[in-house]
């Protein structure tokens, strides 16, 4: 097992400052002592105990670098990495409300009218999420359309100029330079300012909704970099789409709006204070993700189903209605603004960033004889999707190991941009597929070596934004493409898209996948047309649609939501059944080989992601075997110095502490009385909520939940709180602030039962007790996530400070 002593972020960049404030931490494995630990079983030794909640306190300590000088470290040429590691840098979110006395008192004071006001605020927030997400999507679409149009016009004029007098190499150089320059700017801002903005953001949002705190994932700065980055990536001609990042953008908007303040802008509007807790924030982020899908594809129902299938870990009926409302508002906002922009204000003809166009059911119907053909296309899509994911897996491993410096990541992005332009130019240059220009909807027709009145068909696919290329493949009349053109384009674009996904740029994989599938699907339709002597049901546009669905389903493994998204984007229910068949087949075939792309990247980043069910062969394990022990407990009335020392101990960053009854007999473990979080203790120390030892009967300073909400979500680090020597001798009563009814399980409970309780309730800590209600251990997310069903049965992952 390779020892990992460096952090690897979502973009593959290693960090100079550890997220938990411990710069230079080099403890490789915590459940073993070295490379052989993985195979040595769960032998607990004093040096290998996993301390409870030993997670990197991202929010608590992320500002420590402002208090300390940065430690300079050399960048290694290679970062050893192994996919069978579980990272300890990721902290969990508190999706279970702490029902302490303060919480219960506040809830009891709220009357029915106040509850209705809170519910109205929820609907208002969802409406604001939809409006802002729609406006951001409009901004991206308009800027991309204008900048890409400018670039393509410049390059087209240059090619037309040099085609006549020779010197096309200058045109190639111009195209490659423009692409590389634009992508360089997009990659620079991501690599050096906000690495978490790389990619589509869908894996990160899935993790957030699963209960994992990804650093900086819902920051305002992340949104700004995401929007600018995706514009530059698409304009730079990469094999990417602008639809995937809309999901991340919507989620960031939702997280910010629901809190009523921005820590980046240092503004607090004091408007939505009630929602400043992880539980409420999670629900709004689900709505934001759905609004992003809705804006991208004009699919409100598809957005709701996406949040249900891919995102949300927790669901209820009221949440469904609010999410649908946010999605509906998002689509309507985008449609209204773009319709006004395009000059047909009353038409509402732009429901999403991409509109597949309307498919005519009469001309493009399907018969029962085609069902086996669609299933076969699903098989092909599943195989090609699995191949795409496998190649991208090894490429991502290579990036994590060798391309971890920001400067190298920028150089790689520029290289891919230049290569993409070069491949496109060479294929257009070598192609002799000329089509008549009359009646063509090609935006930037390149004549090149074609006769007057004709254009180069290969340029339709490469010399355009991917969204417009997809629509062309769907709707161009039969005979618009030579089979050789489609075959070569499919092959080259497949590898370009695979190479591009995972670069340090903001980009999505939805549209490239659809484009690859549409190309080979149309080729499949042309082949069928030859075989059936031009039969009416062998329309290439219909098969392009099925190929697009098969390829996208084979890569991302979405079924229910993708079916509805495709149906809403085409505006035709007729193809619902064949699309379902294709997607289900692609998922079954693809899952046989490798995981879906998003799940694969979550696994590569060693995130403690919890699936819906525990591994099927884990009934032999009990809570006693998986729990973390020993447990650091606090007494109900504890000395301040003890609390400060525990929180300051950098060797074990606990985030949850069982509270036991104060007992003078230190040899006896007292019974469990409650559970208190690190963040709560930080606030108590900050507000000096303690009394002198001689006056325990004095009334302490009263805190309200507002004091805890004001500190949320980035609680100050313990190092920033000054406690004098006299104050260290004071006592602090935790009774009012601890959760007096934490969830517990007996140590004989099976792992599936513990898993189900932990997962369904969204817990962060699950206390394990014996038959005398004495604390014997604690189950955290890492304890459950490290058991996985591998190829050889149940396997235990190693824990590392990666």
Coordinates of C-alpha atoms in Angstrom, one line a residue, residues 177-688:
X177 CA -3.3 30.0 -30.5
X178 CA -6.8 31.5 -29.9
X179 CA -8.0 28.2 -28.2
X180 CA -4.9 27.8 -26.1
X181 CA -4.9 31.5 -25.0
X182 CA -8.6 31.5 -23.9
X183 CA -8.2 28.1 -22.1
X184 CA -5.1 29.3 -20.4
X185 CA -7.0 32.1 -18.7
X186 CA -9.8 29.7 -17.7
X187 CA -7.4 27.2 -16.3
X188 CA -5.3 29.8 -14.5
X189 CA -8.3 31.2 -12.5
X190 CA -9.3 27.6 -11.5
X191 CA -5.9 26.3 -10.7
X192 CA -4.6 29.2 -8.7
X193 CA -7.8 30.8 -7.2
X194 CA -10.4 28.0 -6.6
X195 CA -9.4 24.4 -7.6
X196 CA -12.8 23.0 -6.4
X197 CA -14.4 24.9 -9.4
X198 CA -12.8 22.4 -11.8
X199 CA -14.9 19.9 -13.7
X200 CA -18.7 19.9 -13.7
X201 CA -19.1 20.0 -9.9
X202 CA -21.7 17.2 -10.0
X203 CA -19.5 14.7 -7.9
X204 CA -18.9 17.4 -5.3
X205 CA -22.6 18.3 -5.0
X206 CA -23.4 14.6 -4.8
X207 CA -21.0 14.3 -1.9
X208 CA -22.3 17.4 -0.2
X209 CA -25.9 16.1 -0.3
X210 CA -24.6 12.8 0.9
X211 CA -23.3 14.6 4.1
X212 CA -19.7 15.2 3.2
X213 CA -18.3 18.7 3.6
X214 CA -16.1 19.4 0.6
X215 CA -14.0 22.5 1.3
X216 CA -15.2 25.7 -0.5
X217 CA -17.7 23.8 -2.6
X218 CA -20.6 26.3 -2.0
X219 CA -18.6 29.6 -1.8
X220 CA -19.5 32.7 -3.8
X221 CA -15.9 32.8 -5.1
X222 CA -16.4 29.2 -6.4
X223 CA -19.5 30.4 -8.3
X224 CA -17.7 33.3 -9.9
X225 CA -14.7 31.1 -11.0
X226 CA -17.2 28.4 -12.2
X227 CA -19.1 30.8 -14.4
X228 CA -16.0 32.5 -15.9
X229 CA -14.2 29.2 -16.2
X230 CA -17.0 27.4 -18.1
X231 CA -17.4 30.4 -20.5
X232 CA -13.7 30.3 -21.3
X233 CA -13.6 26.5 -21.6
X234 CA -16.4 26.4 -24.2
X235 CA -15.1 29.5 -26.1
X236 CA -11.7 27.9 -26.1
X237 CA -13.0 25.0 -28.2
X238 CA -12.5 22.2 -25.7
X239 CA -14.7 19.1 -26.0
X240 CA -16.9 20.3 -23.1
X241 CA -20.4 21.6 -22.4
X242 CA -21.8 24.4 -20.3
X243 CA -24.8 22.4 -19.0
X244 CA -23.1 20.2 -16.3
X245 CA -21.6 23.2 -14.4
X246 CA -25.0 24.8 -14.1
X247 CA -25.9 22.1 -11.5
X248 CA -23.0 23.3 -9.3
X249 CA -23.8 26.9 -10.0
X250 CA -27.4 26.5 -8.9
X251 CA -26.3 24.7 -5.8
X252 CA -23.9 27.5 -4.8
X253 CA -26.7 30.1 -5.4
X254 CA -29.0 28.1 -3.2
X255 CA -26.5 27.8 -0.4
X256 CA -25.8 31.5 -0.4
X257 CA -29.4 32.7 -0.8
X258 CA -30.8 30.4 2.0
X259 CA -28.3 31.8 4.5
X260 CA -29.0 35.5 3.8
X261 CA -25.4 36.5 4.0
X262 CA -22.0 36.2 2.3
X263 CA -18.8 35.6 4.2
X264 CA -16.8 36.4 1.1
X265 CA -18.4 39.9 0.8
X266 CA -18.7 40.1 4.6
X267 CA -22.3 41.1 4.4
X268 CA -25.0 39.8 6.7
X269 CA -28.6 40.7 5.8
X270 CA -30.1 39.0 8.9
X271 CA -33.0 37.9 6.8
X272 CA -33.0 34.1 6.8
X273 CA -31.2 33.4 10.1
X274 CA -33.6 30.5 10.9
X275 CA -32.1 28.4 8.1
X276 CA -28.5 28.6 9.2
X277 CA -28.0 25.0 9.8
X278 CA -26.9 22.1 7.7
X279 CA -30.3 20.4 7.5
X280 CA -32.0 23.4 6.0
X281 CA -29.1 24.2 3.8
X282 CA -29.0 20.7 2.4
X283 CA -32.7 21.0 1.2
X284 CA -32.0 24.3 -0.6
X285 CA -28.9 22.9 -2.2
X286 CA -31.1 20.1 -3.6
X287 CA -33.4 22.7 -5.1
X288 CA -30.4 24.6 -6.5
X289 CA -29.1 21.4 -8.3
X290 CA -32.6 20.8 -9.8
X291 CA -32.8 24.4 -10.9
X292 CA -29.4 24.1 -12.6
X293 CA -30.6 21.0 -14.6
X294 CA -33.8 22.8 -15.4
X295 CA -32.0 25.8 -16.8
X296 CA -29.5 23.7 -18.7
X297 CA -32.1 21.5 -20.5
X298 CA -35.4 23.2 -20.1
X299 CA -36.5 20.2 -18.1
X300 CA -38.2 21.1 -14.8
X301 CA -39.4 17.6 -14.1
X302 CA -36.1 16.2 -15.2
X303 CA -34.4 18.5 -12.7
X304 CA -36.5 17.2 -9.8
X305 CA -35.8 13.6 -10.8
X306 CA -32.0 14.4 -11.1
X307 CA -31.9 15.7 -7.5
X308 CA -33.8 12.6 -6.4
X309 CA -31.8 10.0 -8.4
X310 CA -28.3 11.5 -8.3
X311 CA -28.2 14.1 -5.6
X312 CA -30.4 14.1 -2.5
X313 CA -29.9 11.6 0.2
X314 CA -33.0 12.6 2.1
X315 CA -36.4 13.3 0.6
X316 CA -40.0 14.1 1.5
X317 CA -43.1 15.3 -0.3
X318 CA -42.9 19.0 0.8
X319 CA -39.3 19.1 -0.5
X320 CA -40.4 17.7 -3.8
X321 CA -43.0 20.5 -4.3
X322 CA -40.5 23.3 -3.4
X323 CA -37.8 21.8 -5.7
X324 CA -40.2 21.6 -8.6
X325 CA -41.2 25.2 -8.0
X326 CA -37.6 26.3 -8.1
X327 CA -37.0 24.3 -11.3
X328 CA -40.1 25.8 -12.9
X329 CA -39.1 29.3 -12.1
X330 CA -35.6 28.7 -13.4
X331 CA -36.8 27.5 -16.8
X332 CA -39.3 30.3 -17.1
X333 CA -36.7 33.0 -16.2
X334 CA -34.2 31.6 -18.7
X335 CA -36.9 31.3 -21.4
X336 CA -38.2 34.8 -20.9
X337 CA -34.8 36.5 -20.9
X338 CA -33.4 34.6 -23.9
X339 CA -36.6 35.1 -25.8
X340 CA -36.3 38.9 -25.3
X341 CA -32.6 38.7 -26.2
X342 CA -33.4 36.9 -29.5
X343 CA -36.1 39.4 -30.4
X344 CA -39.2 37.2 -30.0
X345 CA -40.4 38.2 -26.5
X346 CA -43.8 36.5 -26.6
X347 CA -42.6 33.3 -28.2
X348 CA -40.9 31.7 -25.2
X349 CA -38.9 29.5 -27.6
X350 CA -35.7 29.0 -25.5
X351 CA -36.6 26.8 -22.5
X352 CA -33.0 25.7 -21.9
X353 CA -29.4 26.3 -22.7
X354 CA -29.7 23.5 -25.2
X355 CA -32.8 22.6 -27.1
X356 CA -32.7 19.4 -29.1
X357 CA -35.3 20.8 -31.5
X358 CA -38.7 19.3 -32.2
X359 CA -38.8 15.8 -33.6
X360 CA -41.7 15.1 -35.9
X361 CA -43.4 11.9 -34.8
X362 CA -45.0 11.3 -38.2
X363 CA -41.8 11.3 -40.1
X364 CA -39.7 9.7 -37.4
X365 CA -41.9 7.2 -35.8
X366 CA -40.7 3.8 -34.7
X367 CA -42.1 0.3 -35.0
X368 CA -41.9 -2.9 -32.9
X369 CA -39.2 -4.3 -35.2
X370 CA -36.9 -1.5 -34.1
X371 CA -37.1 -2.4 -30.4
X372 CA -34.2 -5.0 -30.6
X373 CA -32.2 -2.4 -32.6
X374 CA -32.6 0.1 -29.8
X375 CA -31.6 -2.5 -27.2
X376 CA -28.5 -3.2 -29.3
X377 CA -27.7 0.5 -29.4
X378 CA -28.0 0.5 -25.6
X379 CA -25.5 -2.3 -25.4
X380 CA -23.1 -0.4 -27.6
X381 CA -23.5 2.7 -25.5
X382 CA -22.9 0.8 -22.3
X383 CA -19.6 -0.7 -23.7
X384 CA -18.4 2.6 -25.1
X385 CA -19.3 4.4 -21.9
X386 CA -17.4 1.8 -19.9
X387 CA -14.4 2.2 -22.2
X388 CA -14.6 6.0 -21.8
X389 CA -14.7 5.7 -18.0
X390 CA -11.9 3.1 -17.8
X391 CA -9.6 5.3 -20.0
X392 CA -10.5 8.4 -17.9
X393 CA -9.8 6.5 -14.7
X394 CA -6.2 5.7 -15.7
X395 CA -5.8 9.2 -17.0
X396 CA -7.0 10.7 -13.7
X397 CA -4.7 8.4 -11.7
X398 CA -1.8 9.7 -13.9
X399 CA -2.8 13.3 -13.2
X400 CA -3.1 12.8 -9.5
X401 CA 0.4 11.3 -9.4
X402 CA 2.3 13.6 -11.8
X403 CA 0.3 16.7 -12.8
X404 CA -0.4 18.1 -9.3
X405 CA 1.3 21.5 -9.6
X406 CA -1.0 24.3 -10.7
X407 CA 1.4 25.4 -13.4
X408 CA 1.6 21.9 -14.9
X409 CA -2.2 21.7 -14.9
X410 CA -2.5 25.0 -16.8
X411 CA 0.1 23.7 -19.4
X412 CA -1.9 20.5 -19.8
X413 CA -5.1 22.4 -20.4
X414 CA -3.4 24.6 -23.0
X415 CA -2.0 21.5 -24.7
X416 CA -5.4 19.9 -24.9
X417 CA -6.9 23.1 -26.4
X418 CA -4.2 23.3 -29.0
X419 CA -4.4 19.6 -29.9
X420 CA -8.2 19.9 -30.2
X421 CA -7.9 22.7 -32.7
X422 CA -5.2 20.9 -34.6
X423 CA -7.2 17.7 -34.8
X424 CA -10.2 19.6 -35.9
X425 CA -8.3 21.5 -38.6
X426 CA -6.5 18.4 -40.0
X427 CA -9.7 16.5 -40.2
X428 CA -11.5 19.3 -41.9
X429 CA -8.5 19.7 -44.3
X430 CA -8.4 16.0 -45.2
X431 CA -12.2 15.7 -45.6
X432 CA -13.7 15.8 -49.0
X433 CA -17.3 15.6 -47.8
X434 CA -18.9 18.5 -49.6
X435 CA -22.6 19.4 -49.2
X436 CA -24.8 22.0 -50.9
X437 CA -25.1 25.1 -48.9
X438 CA -28.7 25.9 -49.9
X439 CA -31.2 25.4 -47.1
X440 CA -28.4 24.5 -44.6
X441 CA -28.6 25.8 -41.1
X442 CA -24.8 25.7 -40.6
X443 CA -23.8 28.8 -38.7
X444 CA -20.2 29.1 -40.0
X445 CA -19.9 27.2 -43.3
X446 CA -16.3 26.6 -44.4
X447 CA -15.9 26.1 -48.2
X448 CA -12.2 25.2 -48.1
X449 CA -11.6 23.0 -51.2
X450 CA -15.3 22.4 -52.0
X451 CA -16.9 23.9 -55.1
X452 CA -18.8 27.2 -55.0
X453 CA -22.2 26.9 -53.3
X454 CA -20.9 23.9 -51.1
X455 CA -19.4 23.6 -47.6
X456 CA -17.2 21.1 -45.8
X457 CA -19.4 18.8 -43.8
X458 CA -16.7 17.9 -41.3
X459 CA -16.6 21.6 -40.3
X460 CA -20.2 21.4 -39.2
X461 CA -19.2 19.1 -36.4
X462 CA -15.8 20.6 -35.4
X463 CA -16.2 24.3 -36.3
X464 CA -19.1 25.0 -34.0
X465 CA -20.0 24.9 -30.3
X466 CA -20.8 21.4 -29.2
X467 CA -24.5 22.2 -28.5
X468 CA -25.1 23.3 -32.1
X469 CA -23.3 20.3 -33.4
X470 CA -25.6 18.0 -31.5
X471 CA -28.7 19.7 -32.9
X472 CA -27.2 19.5 -36.4
X473 CA -26.7 15.7 -36.1
X474 CA -30.3 15.3 -34.9
X475 CA -32.0 17.4 -37.5
X476 CA -29.9 17.7 -40.7
X477 CA -31.6 15.9 -43.5
X478 CA -30.5 12.4 -44.7
X479 CA -27.4 12.6 -46.9
X480 CA -25.9 15.6 -45.0
X481 CA -23.0 13.5 -43.7
X482 CA -20.7 11.0 -45.3
X483 CA -20.3 7.8 -43.2
X484 CA -16.5 8.2 -43.3
X485 CA -16.9 11.7 -41.9
X486 CA -19.1 10.5 -39.0
X487 CA -16.8 7.5 -38.2
X488 CA -13.6 9.6 -38.1
X489 CA -15.3 12.3 -36.0
X490 CA -16.7 9.8 -33.5
X491 CA -13.3 8.2 -33.0
X492 CA -11.3 11.5 -32.6
X493 CA -13.9 13.3 -30.5
X494 CA -14.3 10.2 -28.2
X495 CA -10.6 10.4 -27.2
X496 CA -10.5 14.2 -27.1
X497 CA -13.5 14.3 -24.7
X498 CA -12.0 11.5 -22.6
X499 CA -8.7 13.5 -22.4
X500 CA -10.5 16.7 -21.6
X501 CA -12.7 15.5 -18.7
X502 CA -10.6 16.0 -15.5
X503 CA -8.6 19.0 -16.7
X504 CA -8.3 21.9 -14.4
X505 CA -11.0 23.8 -16.1
X506 CA -14.7 24.3 -15.4
X507 CA -16.5 22.0 -17.9
X508 CA -19.3 19.4 -18.2
X509 CA -19.4 16.0 -19.8
X510 CA -23.1 16.0 -20.8
X511 CA -22.8 17.6 -24.2
X512 CA -19.6 15.9 -25.3
X513 CA -21.3 12.5 -24.5
X514 CA -24.4 13.5 -26.4
X515 CA -22.3 14.6 -29.4
X516 CA -20.3 11.3 -29.5
X517 CA -23.5 9.3 -29.2
X518 CA -25.3 11.4 -31.8
X519 CA -22.4 10.9 -34.3
X520 CA -22.2 7.1 -34.0
X521 CA -26.0 6.9 -33.7
X522 CA -26.4 8.8 -37.0
X523 CA -23.7 6.5 -38.6
X524 CA -25.7 3.5 -37.3
X525 CA -28.9 4.9 -38.9
X526 CA -27.1 5.5 -42.3
X527 CA -25.9 1.9 -42.2
X528 CA -29.4 0.6 -41.5
X529 CA -30.7 2.7 -44.4
X530 CA -28.2 1.1 -46.7
X531 CA -29.1 -2.4 -45.5
X532 CA -32.9 -1.8 -45.8
X533 CA -32.7 0.0 -49.1
X534 CA -33.8 3.3 -47.7
X535 CA -36.7 2.1 -45.6
X536 CA -38.8 4.9 -44.0
X537 CA -38.0 3.9 -40.4
X538 CA -34.2 4.1 -40.9
X539 CA -34.1 7.9 -40.4
X540 CA -30.6 8.9 -39.2
X541 CA -31.9 11.7 -36.9
X542 CA -33.9 9.3 -34.8
X543 CA -30.9 7.0 -34.4
X544 CA -28.7 9.9 -33.6
X545 CA -31.1 10.7 -30.6
X546 CA -30.9 7.1 -29.4
X547 CA -27.2 7.0 -29.8
X548 CA -26.8 10.2 -27.8
X549 CA -29.0 8.7 -25.0
X550 CA -27.0 5.4 -25.0
X551 CA -23.6 7.1 -24.9
X552 CA -24.6 9.6 -22.1
X553 CA -26.3 6.8 -20.1
X554 CA -23.3 4.5 -20.5
X555 CA -21.0 7.2 -19.1
X556 CA -23.0 8.8 -16.2
X557 CA -25.4 5.8 -15.6
X558 CA -28.5 7.9 -15.0
X559 CA -31.8 6.3 -16.0
X560 CA -35.0 7.9 -14.6
X561 CA -33.9 11.5 -14.7
X562 CA -32.1 11.3 -18.0
X563 CA -35.2 9.7 -19.7
X564 CA -37.3 12.7 -18.6
X565 CA -34.6 15.2 -19.5
X566 CA -34.3 13.8 -23.0
X567 CA -38.1 13.7 -23.5
X568 CA -38.5 17.3 -22.2
X569 CA -35.5 18.5 -24.3
X570 CA -37.0 17.0 -27.5
X571 CA -40.5 18.1 -26.7
X572 CA -41.8 14.6 -27.8
X573 CA -43.2 11.9 -25.5
X574 CA -43.2 9.4 -28.4
X575 CA -39.6 8.4 -27.8
X576 CA -40.1 7.9 -24.1
X577 CA -40.2 4.1 -24.2
X578 CA -37.2 3.6 -26.6
X579 CA -35.1 6.1 -24.6
X580 CA -36.0 4.1 -21.4
X581 CA -34.9 0.9 -23.0
X582 CA -31.7 2.3 -24.3
X583 CA -30.8 3.9 -20.9
X584 CA -31.6 0.8 -18.9
X585 CA -29.6 -1.4 -21.2
X586 CA -26.6 1.0 -21.2
X587 CA -26.6 1.2 -17.4
X588 CA -26.8 -2.6 -17.0
X589 CA -24.0 -3.3 -19.5
X590 CA -21.8 -0.4 -18.3
X591 CA -22.2 -1.4 -14.6
X592 CA -20.9 -4.9 -15.5
X593 CA -17.5 -3.4 -16.4
X594 CA -16.9 -0.3 -14.3
X595 CA -18.7 2.3 -12.2
X596 CA -20.3 5.5 -13.5
X597 CA -18.0 8.4 -14.2
X598 CA -19.2 10.5 -11.2
X599 CA -19.0 7.6 -8.7
X600 CA -15.5 6.8 -10.1
X601 CA -14.2 10.3 -9.5
X602 CA -15.7 10.3 -6.0
X603 CA -13.8 7.1 -5.3
X604 CA -10.6 8.4 -6.8
X605 CA -10.7 11.4 -4.4
X606 CA -11.0 8.9 -1.4
X607 CA -14.3 10.6 -0.2
X608 CA -16.1 8.7 2.5
X609 CA -19.3 8.5 0.4
X610 CA -22.1 6.3 1.8
X611 CA -24.3 4.5 -0.6
X612 CA -28.0 3.6 0.1
X613 CA -27.2 0.2 1.5
X614 CA -24.4 -1.4 3.4
X615 CA -22.3 -4.0 1.5
X616 CA -24.4 -7.1 1.1
X617 CA -21.9 -9.5 2.8
X618 CA -21.3 -7.3 5.9
X619 CA -23.7 -9.0 8.3
X620 CA -20.8 -10.8 10.0
X621 CA -19.5 -7.4 11.3
X622 CA -20.9 -5.8 14.5
X623 CA -20.7 -2.3 15.9
X624 CA -18.0 -3.5 18.3
X625 CA -15.7 -4.3 15.3
X626 CA -16.3 -1.2 13.3
X627 CA -16.5 1.5 16.0
X628 CA -13.7 3.9 16.8
X629 CA -12.2 3.7 20.3
X630 CA -11.1 4.9 22.8
X631 CA -13.6 7.8 23.1
X632 CA -12.8 11.2 24.5
X633 CA -15.7 12.0 26.9
X634 CA -16.6 15.1 28.8
X635 CA -18.2 15.4 32.2
X636 CA -21.5 17.3 32.4
X637 CA -19.7 20.0 34.5
X638 CA -16.2 20.2 33.1
X639 CA -13.1 22.3 33.9
X640 CA -12.5 24.9 31.1
X641 CA -8.8 24.1 30.9
X642 CA -9.7 20.4 30.2
X643 CA -12.0 21.5 27.3
X644 CA -9.4 23.8 25.9
X645 CA -6.7 21.2 26.0
X646 CA -8.9 18.6 24.3
X647 CA -9.9 21.0 21.5
X648 CA -6.3 22.1 21.1
X649 CA -4.9 18.6 20.8
X650 CA -3.8 18.5 17.1
X651 CA -3.1 14.8 17.2
X652 CA -6.8 14.0 17.5
X653 CA -9.4 16.5 16.1
X654 CA -12.6 15.2 17.6
X655 CA -15.8 16.8 16.5
X656 CA -18.3 15.1 18.8
X657 CA -17.9 14.4 22.5
X658 CA -20.2 12.1 24.6
X659 CA -21.1 13.8 27.8
X660 CA -21.2 11.6 30.9
X661 CA -22.4 12.2 34.4
X662 CA -19.9 14.0 36.6
X663 CA -18.3 11.3 38.7
X664 CA -15.6 11.7 41.4
X665 CA -14.6 8.1 40.9
X666 CA -12.3 8.3 37.9
X667 CA -11.9 4.6 37.6
X668 CA -15.6 4.1 36.8
X669 CA -17.0 5.0 33.4
X670 CA -20.2 7.1 34.0
X671 CA -23.3 6.6 32.0
X672 CA -24.1 8.5 28.8
X673 CA -26.0 11.8 29.3
X674 CA -25.7 13.5 26.0
X675 CA -23.5 14.6 23.1
X676 CA -21.9 17.9 22.4
X677 CA -20.1 19.1 19.2
X678 CA -16.8 20.8 18.8
X679 CA -18.5 23.8 17.2
X680 CA -20.8 24.3 20.2
X681 CA -17.8 24.1 22.6
X682 CA -16.0 26.8 20.5
X683 CA -18.9 29.2 20.8
X684 CA -19.2 28.5 24.5
X685 CA -15.5 29.4 25.0
X686 CA -15.7 32.4 22.8
X687 CA -18.6 33.8 24.8
X688 CA -17.0 32.9 28.1

